[in-house]
Amino acid sequence: MSTTWEPRAPGVLRMPSGRLFRGRGLARPLPAGPRPGFALYLLGDEPPAVTWTSRWLHWPDYGLPTDRDATAEAFREAWERAETERVEIACGGGHGRTGTSLACLAVLDGVPAKEAVSFVRHHYDHNAVETPWQQRYVTRFADQAHG
């Protein structure tokens, strides 16, 4: 029995390494099927408790995370866990913050920073990464991740 996501399930993004992440908007109901083993919640306010392991990153809507180091650490943890666990990345709508995070995870997975946003828009959601500063964050994250 697999402990990762079904690759064709809604919201699931397959990275070049084969790692799978489910992105979603918390404003919508929890999808049917297996629950995450680990989740990153990217919100301006602390999310409600869930029955799986989760981590909250303070990240205002249309903005950027408030703690760059904690965010980089959380992305590394999520990327490592995705090798053997169902990892969910979620914000309110599932586009801006979630897309930015998925693009940073793509960088960790080896996608060049200049291609990471396009990769996520093509394979996850064409509306992902909503603002110019979120796009710049991905590039700066690449410098931090590889620096």
Tab-separated table of C-alpha atoms in Angstrom:
chain	number	residue	atom	x	y	z
A	1	MET	CA	0.000	0.000	0.000
A	2	SER	CA	1.404	3.365	-1.053
A	3	THR	CA	1.900	6.097	1.505
A	4	THR	CA	2.224	8.810	-1.150
A	5	TRP	CA	-0.455	10.453	-3.281
A	6	GLU	CA	-2.104	8.935	-6.325
A	7	PRO	CA	-0.359	10.832	-9.158
A	8	ARG	CA	-3.611	11.618	-11.014
A	9	ALA	CA	-5.548	12.785	-7.944
A	10	PRO	CA	-6.812	16.388	-8.028
A	11	GLY	CA	-4.177	18.932	-7.018
A	12	VAL	CA	-1.268	16.488	-7.064
A	13	LEU	CA	1.975	17.768	-8.576
A	14	ARG	CA	4.689	15.310	-9.599
A	15	MET	CA	8.201	16.672	-9.302
A	16	PRO	CA	10.989	15.538	-11.656
A	17	SER	CA	12.314	13.256	-8.878
A	18	GLY	CA	8.929	11.543	-8.670
A	19	ARG	CA	8.004	13.133	-5.331
A	20	LEU	CA	4.311	13.992	-5.156
A	21	PHE	CA	2.743	16.995	-3.410
A	22	ARG	CA	-0.926	17.862	-3.131
A	23	GLY	CA	-1.709	21.536	-3.321
A	24	ARG	CA	-5.117	22.800	-2.323
A	25	GLY	CA	-7.172	25.709	-1.112
A	26	LEU	CA	-8.368	25.442	2.458
A	27	ALA	CA	-11.482	27.424	1.524
A	28	ARG	CA	-12.709	24.293	-0.267
A	29	PRO	CA	-13.732	21.032	1.435
A	30	LEU	CA	-11.097	18.415	2.176
A	31	PRO	CA	-10.942	16.076	-0.843
A	32	ALA	CA	-12.201	12.525	-0.468
A	33	GLY	CA	-9.600	9.832	-0.128
A	34	PRO	CA	-6.440	9.483	1.901
A	35	ARG	CA	-5.418	12.162	4.355
A	36	PRO	CA	-2.031	13.865	4.379
A	37	GLY	CA	0.743	12.490	6.541
A	38	PHE	CA	2.237	15.972	6.778
A	39	ALA	CA	0.980	19.397	5.744
A	40	LEU	CA	2.299	22.927	5.441
A	41	TYR	CA	-0.380	25.554	5.984
A	42	LEU	CA	0.474	28.986	4.619
A	43	LEU	CA	-1.867	31.471	6.254
A	44	GLY	CA	-1.998	34.868	7.920
A	45	ASP	CA	-3.661	33.301	10.977
A	46	GLU	CA	-3.071	29.970	12.664
A	47	PRO	CA	-5.197	27.217	11.072
A	48	PRO	CA	-7.561	24.922	12.961
A	49	ALA	CA	-6.084	21.711	14.364
A	50	VAL	CA	-5.974	18.639	12.121
A	51	THR	CA	-5.452	14.954	12.887
A	52	TRP	CA	-2.212	14.699	10.879
A	53	THR	CA	1.172	16.300	11.467
A	54	SER	CA	1.177	19.875	10.242
A	55	ARG	CA	3.234	23.013	10.350
A	56	TRP	CA	1.927	26.574	10.055
A	57	LEU	CA	3.909	29.275	8.309
A	58	HIS	CA	2.761	32.846	8.908
A	59	TRP	CA	2.184	34.056	5.358
A	60	PRO	CA	-0.360	36.832	4.668
A	61	ASP	CA	-2.599	36.516	1.600
A	62	TYR	CA	-0.927	37.938	-1.550
A	63	GLY	CA	2.216	38.480	0.495
A	64	LEU	CA	5.372	36.663	1.448
A	65	PRO	CA	6.257	34.507	4.460
A	66	THR	CA	7.274	36.513	7.490
A	67	ASP	CA	10.157	34.230	8.531
A	68	ARG	CA	12.399	33.362	5.590
A	69	ASP	CA	14.594	30.901	7.528
A	70	ALA	CA	11.657	29.005	9.058
A	71	THR	CA	10.050	28.832	5.628
A	72	ALA	CA	13.178	27.402	3.993
A	73	GLU	CA	13.443	24.844	6.792
A	74	ALA	CA	9.767	23.884	6.382
A	75	PHE	CA	10.200	23.480	2.609
A	76	ARG	CA	13.188	21.188	3.134
A	77	GLU	CA	11.206	19.131	5.652
A	78	ALA	CA	8.243	18.850	3.265
A	79	TRP	CA	10.503	17.877	0.353
A	80	GLU	CA	12.228	15.172	2.430
A	81	ARG	CA	8.948	13.800	3.796
A	82	ALA	CA	7.398	13.618	0.307
A	83	GLU	CA	9.723	10.764	-0.560
A	84	THR	CA	7.689	8.438	1.689
A	85	GLU	CA	4.644	10.411	2.923
A	86	ARG	CA	1.589	12.215	1.564
A	87	VAL	CA	2.544	15.901	1.839
A	88	GLU	CA	-0.044	18.636	1.410
A	89	ILE	CA	0.737	22.305	0.751
A	90	ALA	CA	-2.233	24.606	1.291
A	91	CYS	CA	-3.305	28.222	1.655
A	92	GLY	CA	-6.717	29.874	1.475
A	93	GLY	CA	-7.262	29.645	-2.280
A	94	GLY	CA	-4.567	27.170	-3.299
A	95	HIS	CA	-2.934	29.446	-5.897
A	96	GLY	CA	-0.598	32.208	-4.707
A	97	ARG	CA	1.075	30.985	-1.540
A	98	THR	CA	0.586	27.330	-2.431
A	99	GLY	CA	1.954	27.876	-5.945
A	100	THR	CA	4.918	29.854	-4.623
A	101	SER	CA	5.694	27.063	-2.171
A	102	LEU	CA	5.386	24.390	-4.846
A	103	ALA	CA	7.759	26.394	-7.057
A	104	CYS	CA	10.285	26.548	-4.194
A	105	LEU	CA	9.885	22.798	-3.702
A	106	ALA	CA	10.494	22.358	-7.433
A	107	VAL	CA	13.764	24.281	-6.999
A	108	LEU	CA	14.744	21.898	-4.197
A	109	ASP	CA	13.872	19.076	-6.574
A	110	GLY	CA	16.304	20.377	-9.190
A	111	VAL	CA	14.119	22.550	-11.433
A	112	PRO	CA	16.081	25.689	-12.383
A	113	ALA	CA	14.734	28.740	-10.529
A	114	LYS	CA	13.922	30.568	-13.777
A	115	GLU	CA	11.717	27.630	-14.829
A	116	ALA	CA	10.114	26.757	-11.473
A	117	VAL	CA	7.089	29.074	-11.716
A	118	SER	CA	6.338	27.923	-15.279
A	119	PHE	CA	6.741	24.296	-14.188
A	120	VAL	CA	4.158	24.746	-11.427
A	121	ARG	CA	1.770	26.701	-13.649
A	122	HIS	CA	1.977	23.999	-16.317
A	123	HIS	CA	1.734	20.929	-14.060
A	124	TYR	CA	-0.330	22.191	-11.096
A	125	ASP	CA	-2.452	25.290	-11.836
A	126	HIS	CA	-2.102	28.027	-14.452
A	127	ASN	CA	-3.048	30.616	-11.786
A	128	ALA	CA	-0.270	29.561	-9.403
A	129	VAL	CA	2.127	32.217	-8.043
A	130	GLU	CA	-0.094	35.284	-8.208
A	131	THR	CA	2.195	38.266	-7.695
A	132	PRO	CA	5.516	39.552	-9.065
A	133	TRP	CA	6.994	39.512	-5.544
A	134	GLN	CA	6.021	35.855	-5.144
A	135	GLN	CA	7.848	35.129	-8.417
A	136	ARG	CA	10.930	36.992	-7.127
A	137	TYR	CA	10.681	35.048	-3.856
A	138	VAL	CA	11.183	31.799	-5.794
A	139	THR	CA	14.377	33.144	-7.375
A	140	ARG	CA	15.670	34.429	-4.060
A	141	PHE	CA	14.768	31.140	-2.418
A	142	ALA	CA	16.926	29.380	-5.015
A	143	ASP	CA	19.872	31.573	-4.022
A	144	GLN	CA	19.265	30.745	-0.345
A	145	ALA	CA	18.712	27.022	-0.991
A	146	HIS	CA	21.861	26.667	-3.064
A	147	GLY	CA	23.955	29.310	-1.298
